[in-house]
Tab-separated table of C-alpha atoms in Angstrom:
chain	number	residue	atom	x	y	z
A	1	MET	CA	-0.248	-0.038	0.069
A	2	ASN	CA	0.905	2.972	-0.876
A	3	VAL	CA	0.815	5.894	2.281
A	4	THR	CA	0.972	9.714	2.201
A	5	LEU	CA	1.402	11.145	5.445
A	6	LEU	CA	0.503	14.766	6.214
A	7	ALA	CA	2.919	16.019	9.263
A	8	GLY	CA	4.262	18.642	11.285
A	9	GLY	CA	5.512	18.679	14.840
A	10	VAL	CA	6.230	16.066	17.013
A	11	GLY	CA	3.000	13.857	16.734
A	12	GLY	CA	3.556	13.820	12.848
A	13	ALA	CA	7.408	12.700	13.266
A	14	ARG	CA	6.310	9.703	15.679
A	15	LEU	CA	3.395	8.826	13.124
A	16	ALA	CA	5.653	9.078	10.442
A	17	HIS	CA	7.956	6.725	12.450
A	18	GLY	CA	5.245	4.132	12.996
A	19	LEU	CA	4.118	3.953	9.622
A	20	ASP	CA	7.587	3.506	8.607
A	21	LEU	CA	7.932	0.312	10.914
A	22	ALA	CA	4.670	-0.839	9.516
A	23	LEU	CA	5.161	-0.549	5.943
A	24	GLY	CA	9.072	-0.273	5.143
A	25	ALA	CA	10.358	2.976	3.465
A	26	PRO	CA	9.594	2.826	-0.084
A	27	SER	CA	5.489	2.889	0.350
A	28	LEU	CA	5.961	5.745	2.628
A	29	THR	CA	5.993	9.408	1.492
A	30	VAL	CA	5.886	12.022	4.474
A	31	VAL	CA	4.928	15.533	3.257
A	32	VAL	CA	5.849	18.176	5.918
A	33	ASN	CA	4.764	21.626	6.784
A	34	VAL	CA	7.431	24.451	6.153
A	35	GLY	CA	5.268	27.130	7.782
A	36	ASP	CA	7.839	27.730	10.499
A	37	ASP	CA	10.702	27.915	8.871
A	38	THR	CA	13.195	30.850	9.906
A	39	GLU	CA	16.431	32.051	9.291
A	40	LEU	CA	19.296	32.583	12.654
A	41	HIS	CA	22.355	33.216	12.557
A	42	GLY	CA	22.353	33.475	8.599
A	43	LEU	CA	21.228	29.768	8.605
A	44	SER	CA	18.278	28.592	6.996
A	45	ILE	CA	16.067	26.043	9.882
A	46	SER	CA	13.362	23.676	8.734
A	47	PRO	CA	12.203	22.556	12.118
A	48	ASP	CA	9.276	20.252	11.591
A	49	ILE	CA	11.303	18.719	8.175
A	50	ASP	CA	14.396	17.950	10.857
A	51	THR	CA	12.011	16.631	13.289
A	52	VAL	CA	11.173	14.215	10.942
A	53	LEU	CA	14.082	13.541	9.589
A	54	TYR	CA	15.947	12.746	13.298
A	55	THR	CA	13.175	10.733	14.355
A	56	LEU	CA	13.174	8.792	11.325
A	57	ALA	CA	16.887	8.319	11.392
A	58	GLY	CA	16.755	7.376	15.427
A	59	LEU	CA	18.715	10.235	16.241
A	60	ASN	CA	16.067	12.433	17.867
A	61	ASP	CA	16.051	13.334	21.318
A	62	GLU	CA	12.800	11.300	22.779
A	63	ASP	CA	12.414	13.358	25.918
A	64	ARG	CA	12.028	16.355	24.475
A	65	GLY	CA	10.764	15.292	21.092
A	66	TRP	CA	12.945	17.419	18.869
A	67	GLY	CA	16.527	18.198	18.183
A	68	LEU	CA	19.313	15.266	18.834
A	69	ARG	CA	19.947	13.240	21.443
A	70	GLY	CA	23.207	13.547	23.461
A	71	GLU	CA	23.604	17.329	21.699
A	72	SER	CA	25.880	19.710	23.114
A	73	TYR	CA	25.251	23.618	23.030
A	74	ALA	CA	29.302	25.177	23.000
A	75	THR	CA	28.337	27.009	20.016
A	76	LEU	CA	25.662	28.539	21.618
A	77	SER	CA	27.058	29.339	24.360
A	78	ALA	CA	29.810	31.390	22.747
A	79	LEU	CA	27.420	32.849	20.441
A	80	LYS	CA	25.865	33.925	23.633
A	81	ASP	CA	29.243	35.526	24.957
A	82	LEU	CA	29.294	37.523	21.698
A	83	GLY	CA	26.576	39.300	22.370
A	84	GLU	CA	24.026	37.359	20.383
A	85	ASP	CA	20.146	36.851	21.241
A	86	THR	CA	19.915	33.059	21.651
A	87	TRP	CA	16.200	32.534	22.644
A	88	PHE	CA	16.353	29.888	19.828
A	89	THR	CA	18.020	26.627	20.953
A	90	LEU	CA	20.666	25.334	18.468
A	91	GLY	CA	22.897	22.395	18.996
A	92	ASP	CA	26.212	21.613	17.831
A	93	ARG	CA	25.368	18.743	15.574
A	94	ASP	CA	21.910	20.401	14.922
A	95	LEU	CA	23.968	23.264	13.474
A	96	ALA	CA	25.182	21.048	10.594
A	97	THR	CA	21.744	20.049	9.639
A	98	HIS	CA	21.416	23.913	9.055
A	99	ILE	CA	24.757	24.891	7.766
A	100	VAL	CA	24.427	22.089	5.152
A	101	ARG	CA	20.954	23.038	4.193
A	102	THR	CA	21.973	26.648	4.206
A	103	ALA	CA	25.354	26.322	1.474
A	104	ARG	CA	22.820	24.232	-0.485
A	105	LEU	CA	20.166	26.805	-1.075
A	106	ARG	CA	22.482	29.755	-1.796
A	107	ASP	CA	23.894	27.000	-4.609
A	108	GLY	CA	20.769	27.479	-5.935
A	109	GLN	CA	19.268	23.767	-4.979
A	110	PRO	CA	15.199	23.925	-4.245
A	111	LEU	CA	14.507	22.889	-0.451
A	112	SER	CA	13.049	19.458	-1.773
A	113	ALA	CA	15.783	18.538	-3.270
A	114	VAL	CA	18.092	19.336	-0.432
A	115	THR	CA	15.995	17.601	2.369
A	116	ALA	CA	16.347	14.367	0.111
A	117	HIS	CA	20.081	14.901	-0.016
A	118	LEU	CA	19.835	15.225	4.212
A	119	ALA	CA	17.549	12.066	4.011
A	120	ARG	CA	19.680	9.752	2.392
A	121	SER	CA	22.740	11.059	4.309
A	122	MET	CA	21.110	10.218	7.610
A	123	GLY	CA	19.675	6.804	6.196
A	124	VAL	CA	16.220	7.587	5.839
A	125	GLY	CA	14.081	5.578	3.823
A	126	PRO	CA	10.753	7.201	3.170
A	127	ARG	CA	10.576	9.762	0.561
A	128	ILE	CA	10.734	13.610	2.775
A	129	LEU	CA	9.090	16.189	0.694
A	130	PRO	CA	8.579	19.836	1.786
A	131	VAL	CA	5.023	20.938	1.110
A	132	THR	CA	6.468	23.854	-1.488
A	133	ASP	CA	10.015	24.708	-2.235
A	134	ASP	CA	8.974	28.489	-2.329
A	135	ARG	CA	8.366	30.476	0.473
A	136	LEU	CA	5.868	29.952	3.004
A	137	ALA	CA	5.956	31.960	6.683
A	138	THR	CA	3.374	31.431	9.241
A	139	PHE	CA	2.423	34.414	11.212
A	140	VAL	CA	0.220	34.151	14.422
A	141	ASP	CA	-2.045	37.284	15.073
A	142	THR	CA	-2.438	37.610	19.170
A	143	PRO	CA	-3.940	41.077	21.155
A	144	SER	CA	-0.479	42.242	21.226
A	145	GLY	CA	-0.226	41.978	17.190
A	146	ARG	CA	0.911	39.887	14.711
A	147	LEU	CA	3.821	37.628	15.701
A	148	GLY	CA	6.284	35.518	13.643
A	149	PHE	CA	6.193	31.568	14.138
A	150	GLN	CA	9.078	30.890	16.006
A	151	GLU	CA	8.567	34.460	17.929
A	152	TYR	CA	5.172	33.200	19.094
A	153	PHE	CA	5.849	29.804	19.248
A	154	VAL	CA	9.681	29.511	21.002
A	155	GLY	CA	10.647	33.022	22.041
A	156	ARG	CA	6.949	33.659	23.598
A	157	GLN	CA	6.476	30.315	24.661
A	158	HIS	CA	2.992	30.205	22.774
A	159	ALA	CA	1.639	31.946	25.467
A	160	ASP	CA	-0.592	34.482	23.430
A	161	ALA	CA	-4.120	34.262	22.694
A	162	VAL	CA	-4.410	33.133	19.175
A	163	LEU	CA	-7.018	35.501	17.351
A	164	GLY	CA	-5.996	34.360	14.093
A	165	LEU	CA	-3.337	32.948	11.552
A	166	HIS	CA	-1.982	34.498	8.335
A	167	PHE	CA	0.065	32.334	5.921
A	168	ALA	CA	2.496	34.630	4.029
A	169	GLY	CA	3.331	33.024	0.580
A	170	ALA	CA	0.686	30.664	0.348
A	171	ASP	CA	-1.231	32.281	-2.245
A	172	ALA	CA	1.978	32.347	-4.857
A	173	ALA	CA	3.436	28.969	-3.342
A	174	ARG	CA	3.598	26.024	-5.476
A	175	PRO	CA	3.648	22.645	-4.152
A	176	ALA	CA	6.773	20.713	-4.487
A	177	PRO	CA	7.498	18.229	-6.935
A	178	GLY	CA	5.991	15.030	-5.943
A	179	VAL	CA	3.547	16.459	-3.600
A	180	LEU	CA	0.254	16.492	-5.623
A	181	ASP	CA	0.796	12.933	-7.087
A	182	ALA	CA	1.873	11.885	-3.072
A	183	LEU	CA	-1.824	12.957	-2.452
A	184	ALA	CA	-3.249	10.193	-4.856
A	185	ALA	CA	-1.805	7.308	-2.871
A	186	GLU	CA	-4.146	4.679	-1.226
A	187	LEU	CA	-4.110	5.826	2.125
A	188	VAL	CA	-3.455	9.771	3.087
A	189	VAL	CA	-3.219	10.181	6.671
A	190	LEU	CA	-3.602	13.461	8.546
A	191	ALA	CA	-1.044	13.528	11.569
A	192	PRO	CA	-1.837	14.110	15.017
A	193	SER	CA	-0.171	17.679	14.507
A	194	ASN	CA	-1.819	20.687	15.095
A	195	PRO	CA	-4.528	21.393	12.815
A	196	PHE	CA	-3.399	25.269	12.515
A	197	LEU	CA	-0.041	25.804	13.130
A	198	SER	CA	1.106	22.466	11.270
A	199	ILE	CA	-1.715	21.101	8.529
A	200	GLU	CA	-3.819	24.563	7.744
A	201	PRO	CA	-0.090	25.648	6.299
A	202	LEU	CA	0.243	22.689	4.134
A	203	LEU	CA	-3.547	23.400	2.919
A	204	ALA	CA	-3.032	26.685	2.274
A	205	VAL	CA	-0.415	26.053	-0.600
A	206	ARG	CA	-2.450	26.478	-3.323
A	207	GLY	CA	-3.755	23.334	-5.090
A	208	VAL	CA	-3.269	20.985	-1.678
A	209	ARG	CA	-6.519	21.481	-0.139
A	210	GLU	CA	-8.392	20.776	-3.768
A	211	ALA	CA	-6.117	17.764	-4.383
A	212	LEU	CA	-6.854	16.587	-1.085
A	213	ALA	CA	-10.441	16.702	-1.384
A	214	ALA	CA	-10.788	15.240	-4.817
A	215	ALA	CA	-8.492	12.199	-3.738
A	216	ARG	CA	-10.365	9.139	-4.220
A	217	GLY	CA	-7.956	6.870	-1.955
A	218	ARG	CA	-8.770	6.180	1.687
A	219	ARG	CA	-8.509	9.879	3.825
A	220	VAL	CA	-8.119	9.466	7.375
A	221	ALA	CA	-7.018	12.188	10.235
A	222	VAL	CA	-5.850	11.305	13.443
A	223	SER	CA	-6.968	13.876	16.735
A	224	PRO	CA	-4.503	15.509	18.171
A	225	ILE	CA	-7.154	16.449	21.176
A	226	VAL	CA	-7.546	13.619	23.663
A	227	GLY	CA	-9.879	14.160	26.286
A	228	GLY	CA	-10.140	17.501	26.073
A	229	GLN	CA	-6.797	18.345	26.074
A	230	ALA	CA	-3.474	18.460	23.544
A	231	ILE	CA	-0.747	15.834	23.609
A	232	LYS	CA	1.858	18.332	22.890
A	233	GLY	CA	1.845	21.814	22.259
A	234	PRO	CA	-1.314	24.739	22.107
A	235	ALA	CA	-3.720	22.996	19.728
A	236	ALA	CA	-6.302	22.952	22.529
A	237	GLN	CA	-5.893	26.685	23.400
A	238	ILE	CA	-5.758	27.984	19.993
A	239	LEU	CA	-9.312	25.374	19.291
A	240	GLU	CA	-10.551	27.672	22.061
A	241	SER	CA	-9.470	31.175	21.197
A	242	LEU	CA	-10.630	30.583	17.773
A	243	GLY	CA	-13.931	29.610	18.615
A	244	HIS	CA	-13.871	25.789	18.103
A	245	GLU	CA	-14.954	23.058	20.640
A	246	VAL	CA	-11.960	22.101	22.342
A	247	SER	CA	-12.671	18.400	21.951
A	248	ALA	CA	-11.858	15.255	18.750
A	249	LEU	CA	-15.291	16.661	17.673
A	250	GLY	CA	-14.153	19.700	17.152
A	251	VAL	CA	-11.420	18.700	15.104
A	252	ALA	CA	-13.290	16.635	13.344
A	253	ARG	CA	-15.713	19.426	12.031
A	254	ILE	CA	-12.639	21.441	11.205
A	255	TYR	CA	-11.339	18.041	8.797
A	256	VAL	CA	-15.032	16.983	7.528
A	257	ASP	CA	-14.905	17.852	4.035
A	258	LEU	CA	-11.735	16.174	3.631
A	259	VAL	CA	-11.203	13.056	5.171
A	260	ASP	CA	-13.434	9.980	5.021
A	261	VAL	CA	-12.409	8.538	8.685
A	262	MET	CA	-11.551	10.096	12.016
A	263	VAL	CA	-9.758	8.499	14.901
A	264	ILE	CA	-10.306	9.363	18.069
A	265	ASP	CA	-8.996	8.068	21.434
A	266	GLU	CA	-10.995	5.640	23.380
A	267	ARG	CA	-10.936	8.313	25.943
A	268	ASP	CA	-13.097	9.942	23.867
A	269	ALA	CA	-15.494	7.094	22.815
A	270	ALA	CA	-18.651	8.975	23.782
A	271	LEU	CA	-17.661	11.267	20.618
A	272	ALA	CA	-17.909	8.610	18.245
A	273	GLY	CA	-21.696	9.003	17.684
A	274	PRO	CA	-21.563	12.938	16.810
A	275	VAL	CA	-18.252	12.449	14.907
A	276	ALA	CA	-20.314	9.790	12.922
A	277	ASP	CA	-23.398	12.429	12.533
A	278	LEU	CA	-20.688	14.718	10.639
A	279	GLY	CA	-20.883	11.772	7.990
A	280	LEU	CA	-17.663	10.165	9.231
A	281	ALA	CA	-16.605	6.870	9.592
A	282	VAL	CA	-14.785	6.432	13.210
A	283	HIS	CA	-12.265	4.441	14.411
A	284	VAL	CA	-11.695	4.613	18.127
A	285	THR	CA	-8.569	3.054	19.625
A	286	ASP	CA	-5.578	4.212	22.190
A	287	THR	CA	-4.299	7.266	19.972
A	288	VAL	CA	-1.330	8.089	22.298
A	289	MET	CA	1.795	6.440	20.818
A	290	GLY	CA	4.545	6.365	22.973
A	291	GLY	CA	7.588	4.557	21.980
A	292	PRO	CA	8.303	2.847	18.573
A	293	ALA	CA	5.817	0.131	19.879
A	294	GLY	CA	2.971	2.129	20.149
A	295	ARG	CA	3.878	4.148	17.057
A	296	GLU	CA	4.142	0.684	14.988
A	297	ARG	CA	0.825	-0.084	16.551
A	298	LEU	CA	-1.366	2.692	15.795
A	299	ALA	CA	0.016	2.709	12.463
A	300	ARG	CA	-1.095	-0.520	11.677
A	301	GLU	CA	-4.217	-0.012	13.047
A	302	LEU	CA	-4.650	2.401	10.282
A	303	LEU	CA	-3.448	0.734	7.174
A	304	ALA	CA	-6.096	-1.976	8.356
A	305	LEU	CA	-8.765	0.436	8.510
A	306	PRO	CA	-11.745	-0.564	5.659
């Protein structure tokens, strides 16, 4: 079975790992959010892409969910000594990834080609595609004004209420090579990623939402909300501040025209009926993946859905 995962953040990376364990590399494509990409200290940084790469390569820091295991921070400390702002954590080994990416981008290579090179170098088998090679930047409207994604998420620790989102460049951005074809897979999965900060930037790229809506394969979304709370990050707060119900049902209403099946946690089993009333099939299971065994278990359940 050919499977495409739409992903961003830790939840997306963990489900990508589970699908890789269950499927094997050639059958899996991961289309990754780039709306939180940024430039710091002259380096091009793609946090969601790197989280997916590091997780699939077995290099990630499992405790934090991002970054590299056994990392050191001598360069960051030296930057601080030189008067640089170091609110965004960059490890020494992590810097190597950003240096290679930056050099290749400046040589004129598209992000998709650079990502493929990094994946090969790390021994990652699945195809990892940035949703676009063009500029796409997520901005967050807050009571303090419009903030760049990393300022909101890392600099201010996503403490601001989210009043709206703006995806700069989305109207002109073209899907990266292979993205639209990947949406024609037999199974397309929306990861349990933040619907607003990770999935919506993907759908904002011209033609992606339309391709997903028209896809003939099975389309499945896994809720990132369990028992009224987000497993990780500010998804619950954003649902509330944007006027959505903070529940798996609230997420289902957002995805209702884009998927056929909604996967919700067993703690939300009481919501299965209301979700089904939206016209969606419902699968109730343990969606909290944990380590590799839990990730593979959930992935195999998704692959077995009728």
